[in-house]
Amino acid sequence: MKEKLAVPNYTVVTADNGKTFFYIEDQKKRRFASKRDVQYFQFHPKEIYTISNDQLQAFEDGSIIQASPVFSPPNRRLFKWKQDVYLLVHHTFCRIDPEIVKRFAFYHQPIKLYPSQFTFFQEGKPIVPLYRESLQEFDMSLYQTSGRKHSS
């Protein structure tokens, strides 16, 4: 039986002193195609952890992360398309309300998307504050009056 790993998902790691970088996602290791891709997706050196080669080898291989020629981004990064900000979740772009972005204090700026990159993934349900979501689902027709005046 495999031992539980102490490396959480959505973490950038290296096991060879920064020659190769991996993003742990869904308990798989996704290799960055180059150091330039680590920078493009706005991961900072303070966010990169060194782990042992044995720990790294315990993860299955996932798809490569690269900006081009094939756009294959990591999940849980912010992206900007036109005026809206999106969070990539399970390979789906979900528009995210600016209030949510502030609340969760993302430490990177949204990465600008090109049209071909935006259309590469489907668009999912927007991420909005809970109170706003409940207002959107609120059915006002249930509370409209019939037009009759009430007698007192």
Coordinates of N, CA and C in Angstrom, one line a residue:
M1 N 0.8 -1.2 0.0 CA 0.0 0.0 0.0 C 0.9 1.2 0.0
K2 N 0.6 2.2 -0.9 CA 1.4 3.4 -1.0 C 1.1 4.3 0.2
E3 N 2.2 5.0 0.7 CA 2.1 5.9 1.8 C 1.5 7.2 1.3
K4 N 0.7 7.9 2.1 CA 0.1 9.2 1.7 C 1.2 10.2 1.6
L5 N 1.2 10.9 0.5 CA 2.2 11.9 0.2 C 1.9 13.2 0.9
A6 N 3.0 13.9 1.3 CA 2.8 15.2 2.0 C 2.8 16.4 1.0
V7 N 2.7 16.1 -0.3 CA 2.7 17.2 -1.3 C 1.3 17.4 -1.7
P8 N 0.8 18.6 -1.4 CA -0.6 18.9 -1.8 C -0.8 19.2 -3.3
N9 N -2.0 19.0 -3.7 CA -2.3 19.4 -5.1 C -2.1 20.9 -5.3
Y10 N -1.9 21.2 -6.5 CA -1.8 22.7 -7.0 C -0.5 23.3 -6.4
T11 N 0.5 22.5 -6.3 CA 1.8 22.9 -5.8 C 2.9 22.7 -6.9
V12 N 3.8 23.7 -7.1 CA 4.9 23.5 -8.0 C 6.1 22.9 -7.2
V13 N 6.7 21.9 -7.8 CA 7.8 21.2 -7.1 C 8.9 21.0 -8.1
T14 N 10.1 20.8 -7.5 CA 11.3 20.3 -8.2 C 12.0 19.3 -7.4
A15 N 12.7 18.4 -8.0 CA 13.5 17.4 -7.3 C 14.9 17.4 -7.8
D16 N 15.2 18.3 -8.7 CA 16.6 18.3 -9.3 C 17.2 19.7 -9.2
N17 N 17.0 20.4 -8.1 CA 17.5 21.8 -7.9 C 17.1 22.8 -9.0
G18 N 15.9 22.7 -9.4 CA 15.4 23.7 -10.4 C 15.6 23.5 -11.8
K19 N 16.1 22.3 -12.2 CA 16.3 22.0 -13.6 C 14.9 21.7 -14.3
T20 N 14.1 21.0 -13.6 CA 12.8 20.6 -14.1 C 11.7 20.9 -13.0
F21 N 10.6 21.4 -13.5 CA 9.5 21.7 -12.6 C 8.3 20.9 -12.9
F22 N 7.5 20.6 -11.8 CA 6.3 19.9 -12.0 C 5.2 20.6 -11.2
Y23 N 3.9 20.4 -11.7 CA 2.8 20.9 -11.0 C 2.0 19.7 -10.5
I24 N 1.7 19.6 -9.3 CA 1.0 18.5 -8.7 C -0.5 18.9 -8.9
E25 N -1.2 18.0 -9.6 CA -2.6 18.3 -9.9 C -3.4 16.9 -10.0
D26 N -4.4 16.8 -9.2 CA -5.2 15.5 -9.2 C -4.2 14.4 -8.8
Q27 N -3.3 14.6 -7.9 CA -2.3 13.6 -7.5 C -1.5 13.0 -8.7
K28 N -1.3 13.8 -9.7 CA -0.4 13.5 -10.8 C 0.6 14.6 -10.9
K29 N 1.8 14.3 -11.5 CA 2.8 15.3 -11.8 C 2.7 15.8 -13.2
R30 N 2.5 17.1 -13.4 CA 2.5 17.6 -14.8 C 3.8 18.4 -14.9
R31 N 4.6 18.0 -15.9 CA 5.9 18.7 -16.1 C 5.7 19.9 -16.9
F32 N 6.4 21.0 -16.5 CA 6.4 22.2 -17.3 C 7.3 22.0 -18.4
A33 N 6.9 22.4 -19.6 CA 7.8 22.2 -20.8 C 9.1 23.0 -20.7
S34 N 9.1 24.1 -20.0 CA 10.3 24.9 -19.8 C 10.2 25.8 -18.6
K35 N 11.3 26.4 -18.2 CA 11.2 27.4 -17.1 C 10.4 28.6 -17.6
R36 N 10.4 28.9 -18.9 CA 9.6 30.0 -19.4 C 8.1 29.8 -19.1
D37 N 7.7 28.6 -19.2 CA 6.3 28.3 -18.9 C 6.0 28.5 -17.5
V38 N 6.9 28.2 -16.6 CA 6.7 28.4 -15.1 C 6.5 29.9 -14.9
Q39 N 7.3 30.7 -15.6 CA 7.1 32.2 -15.5 C 5.9 32.7 -16.2
Y40 N 5.5 32.1 -17.4 CA 4.3 32.6 -18.1 C 3.1 32.4 -17.2
F41 N 3.0 31.3 -16.5 CA 1.8 31.0 -15.7 C 2.0 31.6 -14.3
Q42 N 3.0 32.5 -14.1 CA 3.2 33.3 -13.0 C 3.3 32.6 -11.7
F43 N 4.2 31.6 -11.7 CA 4.6 30.9 -10.4 C 5.9 31.6 -10.0
H44 N 5.9 32.0 -8.8 CA 7.1 32.7 -8.2 C 8.0 31.7 -7.5
P45 N 9.3 32.0 -7.4 CA 10.2 31.1 -6.8 C 9.8 30.7 -5.3
K46 N 9.2 31.6 -4.6 CA 8.8 31.3 -3.2 C 7.7 30.3 -3.2
E47 N 7.0 30.1 -4.3 CA 5.9 29.1 -4.4 C 6.4 27.7 -4.8
I48 N 7.7 27.6 -5.1 CA 8.2 26.3 -5.6 C 8.9 25.6 -4.5
Y49 N 8.6 24.3 -4.3 CA 9.1 23.5 -3.2 C 10.0 22.4 -3.7
T50 N 11.1 22.1 -3.0 CA 12.0 21.0 -3.3 C 11.5 19.8 -2.6
I51 N 11.4 18.7 -3.3 CA 11.0 17.4 -2.7 C 12.0 16.4 -3.2
S52 N 12.0 15.2 -2.6 CA 12.9 14.2 -2.9 C 12.5 13.5 -4.3
N53 N 13.4 12.9 -4.9 CA 13.1 12.2 -6.2 C 12.2 11.1 -5.9
D54 N 12.3 10.4 -4.8 CA 11.4 9.3 -4.4 C 10.0 9.8 -4.3
Q55 N 9.8 11.0 -3.7 CA 8.4 11.6 -3.5 C 7.9 11.9 -4.9
L56 N 8.7 12.5 -5.8 CA 8.3 12.8 -7.1 C 7.9 11.6 -7.9
Q57 N 8.7 10.5 -7.8 CA 8.4 9.3 -8.6 C 7.1 8.6 -8.1
A58 N 6.7 8.9 -7.0 CA 5.4 8.3 -6.5 C 4.2 8.8 -7.2
F59 N 4.3 9.9 -7.9 CA 3.2 10.5 -8.6 C 3.2 9.9 -10.0
E60 N 2.0 9.7 -10.6 CA 1.8 9.3 -12.0 C 2.1 10.5 -12.8
D61 N 2.5 10.3 -14.1 CA 2.7 11.4 -15.0 C 1.3 11.9 -15.5
G62 N 1.3 13.2 -15.6 CA 0.1 13.9 -16.2 C 0.5 14.6 -17.5
S63 N -0.3 15.3 -18.1 CA 0.0 16.0 -19.3 C 1.0 17.2 -19.1
I64 N 1.7 17.5 -20.1 CA 2.7 18.6 -20.0 C 2.0 20.0 -20.0
I65 N 2.6 20.9 -19.2 CA 2.1 22.2 -19.1 C 2.9 23.1 -20.0
Q66 N 2.2 23.8 -20.9 CA 2.9 24.7 -21.8 C 2.0 25.8 -22.3
A67 N 2.6 26.9 -22.7 CA 1.8 28.0 -23.3 C 1.7 27.9 -24.8
S68 N 2.7 27.3 -25.4 CA 2.7 27.1 -26.9 C 3.7 26.0 -27.2
P69 N 3.6 25.4 -28.3 CA 2.6 25.6 -29.4 C 1.2 25.1 -29.1
V70 N 1.1 24.2 -28.1 CA -0.2 23.8 -27.6 C -0.5 24.4 -26.3
F71 N -1.6 25.1 -26.2 CA -2.0 25.7 -24.9 C -2.5 24.7 -23.9
S72 N -1.7 24.4 -22.9 CA -2.0 23.3 -21.9 C -1.7 23.9 -20.5
P73 N -2.6 24.7 -20.0 CA -2.3 25.4 -18.7 C -2.6 24.6 -17.5
P74 N -2.1 25.0 -16.4 CA -2.4 24.3 -15.1 C -3.8 24.8 -14.6
N75 N -4.5 24.0 -13.9 CA -5.7 24.4 -13.3 C -5.4 25.3 -12.1
R76 N -6.5 26.0 -11.7 CA -6.4 27.0 -10.6 C -5.6 28.2 -10.8
R77 N -5.5 28.7 -12.1 CA -4.9 29.9 -12.4 C -5.9 30.9 -12.9
L78 N -5.7 32.2 -12.7 CA -6.6 33.2 -13.2 C -6.2 33.6 -14.6
F79 N -7.2 33.8 -15.4 CA -7.0 34.2 -16.8 C -8.0 35.4 -17.1
K80 N -7.5 36.2 -18.0 CA -8.4 37.4 -18.4 C -8.7 37.3 -19.9
W81 N -10.0 37.4 -20.2 CA -10.5 37.4 -21.5 C -11.4 38.6 -21.7
K82 N -11.1 39.5 -22.6 CA -11.8 40.7 -22.7 C -11.8 41.5 -21.4
Q83 N -13.0 41.7 -20.8 CA -13.0 42.4 -19.5 C -13.2 41.5 -18.3
D84 N -13.4 40.2 -18.6 CA -13.7 39.3 -17.5 C -12.5 38.5 -17.0
V85 N -12.6 38.1 -15.8 CA -11.5 37.2 -15.2 C -12.1 35.8 -15.1
Y86 N -11.4 34.8 -15.4 CA -11.8 33.4 -15.4 C -10.8 32.6 -14.5
L87 N -11.3 31.6 -13.9 CA -10.5 30.7 -13.1 C -10.6 29.3 -13.9
L88 N -9.5 28.7 -14.2 CA -9.5 27.4 -14.9 C -9.7 26.4 -13.8
V89 N -10.8 25.7 -13.9 CA -11.2 24.6 -12.9 C -11.6 23.4 -13.7
H90 N -10.9 22.3 -13.5 CA -11.1 21.0 -14.2 C -11.2 21.3 -15.7
H91 N -10.2 22.0 -16.3 CA -10.1 22.3 -17.7 C -11.3 23.0 -18.2
T92 N -12.0 23.9 -17.4 CA -13.1 24.6 -17.8 C -12.9 26.1 -17.3
F93 N -13.1 27.1 -18.2 CA -13.0 28.5 -17.8 C -14.3 28.9 -17.1
C94 N -14.2 29.3 -15.8 CA -15.4 29.8 -15.1 C -15.1 31.2 -14.8
R95 N -16.1 32.1 -15.3 CA -16.0 33.5 -15.0 C -16.0 33.7 -13.4
I96 N -15.1 34.5 -12.9 CA -15.1 34.6 -11.4 C -15.3 36.1 -11.1
D97 N -16.2 36.3 -10.1 CA -16.5 37.7 -9.7 C -15.3 38.3 -9.0
P98 N -15.1 39.6 -9.3 CA -13.9 40.3 -8.7 C -13.9 40.3 -7.2
E99 N -15.1 40.2 -6.6 CA -15.2 40.1 -5.1 C -14.6 38.8 -4.6
I100 N -14.8 37.7 -5.4 CA -14.3 36.4 -5.0 C -12.8 36.4 -5.2
V101 N -12.3 37.1 -6.2 CA -10.8 37.1 -6.5 C -10.2 37.8 -5.3
K102 N -10.8 38.9 -4.8 CA -10.2 39.7 -3.7 C -10.3 38.8 -2.4
R103 N -11.4 38.2 -2.2 CA -11.6 37.4 -0.9 C -10.5 36.3 -0.8
F104 N -10.2 35.6 -2.0 CA -9.3 34.5 -1.9 C -7.8 34.9 -2.2
A105 N -7.6 36.2 -2.3 CA -6.3 36.8 -2.4 C -5.3 36.0 -3.3
F106 N -5.7 35.9 -4.6 CA -4.8 35.2 -5.6 C -3.5 36.1 -5.7
Y107 N -2.4 35.4 -5.7 CA -1.1 36.1 -5.7 C -0.5 36.3 -7.1
H108 N -1.4 36.2 -8.1 CA -0.9 36.5 -9.4 C -1.9 37.3 -10.2
Q109 N -1.5 38.1 -11.1 CA -2.4 38.8 -12.0 C -3.0 37.9 -13.0
P110 N -4.3 38.2 -13.4 CA -4.8 37.3 -14.5 C -4.0 37.3 -15.7
I111 N -3.8 36.1 -16.3 CA -3.0 35.9 -17.5 C -3.8 36.2 -18.7
K112 N -3.4 37.1 -19.6 CA -4.2 37.5 -20.7 C -4.3 36.3 -21.7
L113 N -5.5 36.1 -22.2 CA -5.8 35.0 -23.1 C -6.0 35.5 -24.5
Y114 N -5.5 34.8 -25.5 CA -5.7 35.1 -26.9 C -7.0 34.3 -27.3
P115 N -7.7 34.8 -28.4 CA -8.9 34.1 -28.8 C -8.8 32.6 -28.9
S116 N -7.7 32.2 -29.6 CA -7.6 30.7 -29.8 C -7.4 30.0 -28.4
Q117 N -6.8 30.6 -27.5 CA -6.7 30.0 -26.2 C -8.0 29.9 -25.4
F118 N -8.8 31.0 -25.5 CA -10.1 31.0 -24.8 C -11.0 29.9 -25.4
T119 N -11.0 29.7 -26.6 CA -12.0 28.8 -27.3 C -11.5 27.4 -27.1
F120 N -10.3 27.2 -26.6 CA -9.7 25.8 -26.5 C -10.5 25.0 -25.4
F121 N -11.0 25.7 -24.4 CA -11.7 25.1 -23.3 C -13.2 25.6 -23.3
Q122 N -14.1 24.8 -22.7 CA -15.5 25.2 -22.6 C -15.6 26.2 -21.4
E123 N -16.7 26.9 -21.4 CA -17.0 27.9 -20.4 C -18.0 27.2 -19.4
G124 N -17.6 27.3 -18.1 CA -18.5 26.7 -17.1 C -19.3 27.7 -16.4
K125 N -19.9 27.2 -15.3 CA -20.8 28.1 -14.5 C -19.9 29.2 -13.8
P126 N -20.4 30.4 -13.8 CA -19.7 31.5 -13.2 C -19.5 31.3 -11.6
I127 N -18.5 31.8 -11.1 CA -18.2 31.7 -9.7 C -18.6 33.1 -9.1
V128 N -19.7 33.2 -8.4 CA -20.2 34.4 -7.8 C -20.4 34.3 -6.3
P129 N -20.5 35.4 -5.6 CA -20.7 35.3 -4.1 C -22.1 34.5 -3.9
L130 N -22.1 33.8 -2.9 CA -23.3 33.0 -2.6 C -24.6 33.8 -2.5
Y131 N -24.5 35.0 -1.9 CA -25.7 35.8 -1.9 C -26.2 36.2 -3.2
R132 N -25.3 36.4 -4.2 CA -25.7 36.8 -5.5 C -26.3 35.6 -6.3
E133 N -25.7 34.5 -6.0 CA -26.2 33.3 -6.7 C -27.6 33.0 -6.2
S134 N -27.9 33.1 -5.0 CA -29.3 32.9 -4.5 C -30.2 33.9 -5.0
L135 N -29.8 35.1 -5.2 CA -30.7 36.1 -5.8 C -31.0 35.8 -7.3
Q136 N -30.0 35.3 -8.0 CA -30.2 34.9 -9.4 C -31.2 33.8 -9.5
E137 N -31.3 32.9 -8.6 CA -32.2 31.7 -8.6 C -33.5 32.1 -8.0
F138 N -33.6 33.2 -7.4 CA -34.9 33.6 -6.7 C -36.0 33.9 -7.7
D139 N -37.1 33.3 -7.6 CA -38.2 33.4 -8.5 C -39.2 34.4 -8.1
M140 N -39.1 35.7 -8.6 CA -40.0 36.8 -8.2 C -41.4 36.5 -8.5
S141 N -41.7 35.7 -9.5 CA -43.1 35.5 -10.0 C -43.9 34.8 -8.8
L142 N -43.2 34.1 -7.9 CA -44.0 33.5 -6.8 C -44.6 34.6 -5.9
Y143 N -44.0 35.8 -5.9 CA -44.4 36.8 -4.9 C -45.2 38.0 -5.6
Q144 N -45.5 37.9 -6.9 CA -46.2 39.0 -7.5 C -47.7 38.8 -7.1
T145 N -48.3 40.0 -7.0 CA -49.7 40.0 -6.6 C -50.6 39.8 -7.8
S146 N -51.8 39.4 -7.5 CA -52.8 39.1 -8.6 C -53.4 40.4 -9.2
G147 N -53.1 41.5 -8.6 CA -53.7 42.8 -9.0 C -54.9 43.2 -8.2
R148 N -55.4 42.3 -7.4 CA -56.5 42.7 -6.5 C -56.0 43.4 -5.3
K149 N -56.8 44.4 -4.8 CA -56.5 45.1 -3.6 C -56.9 44.3 -2.4
H150 N -56.1 44.4 -1.4 CA -56.5 43.7 -0.2 C -57.3 44.6 0.7
S151 N -58.4 44.0 1.3 CA -59.2 44.9 2.2 C -58.6 44.7 3.6
S152 N -58.8 45.8 4.4 CA -58.3 45.7 5.7 C -59.4 45.7 6.7

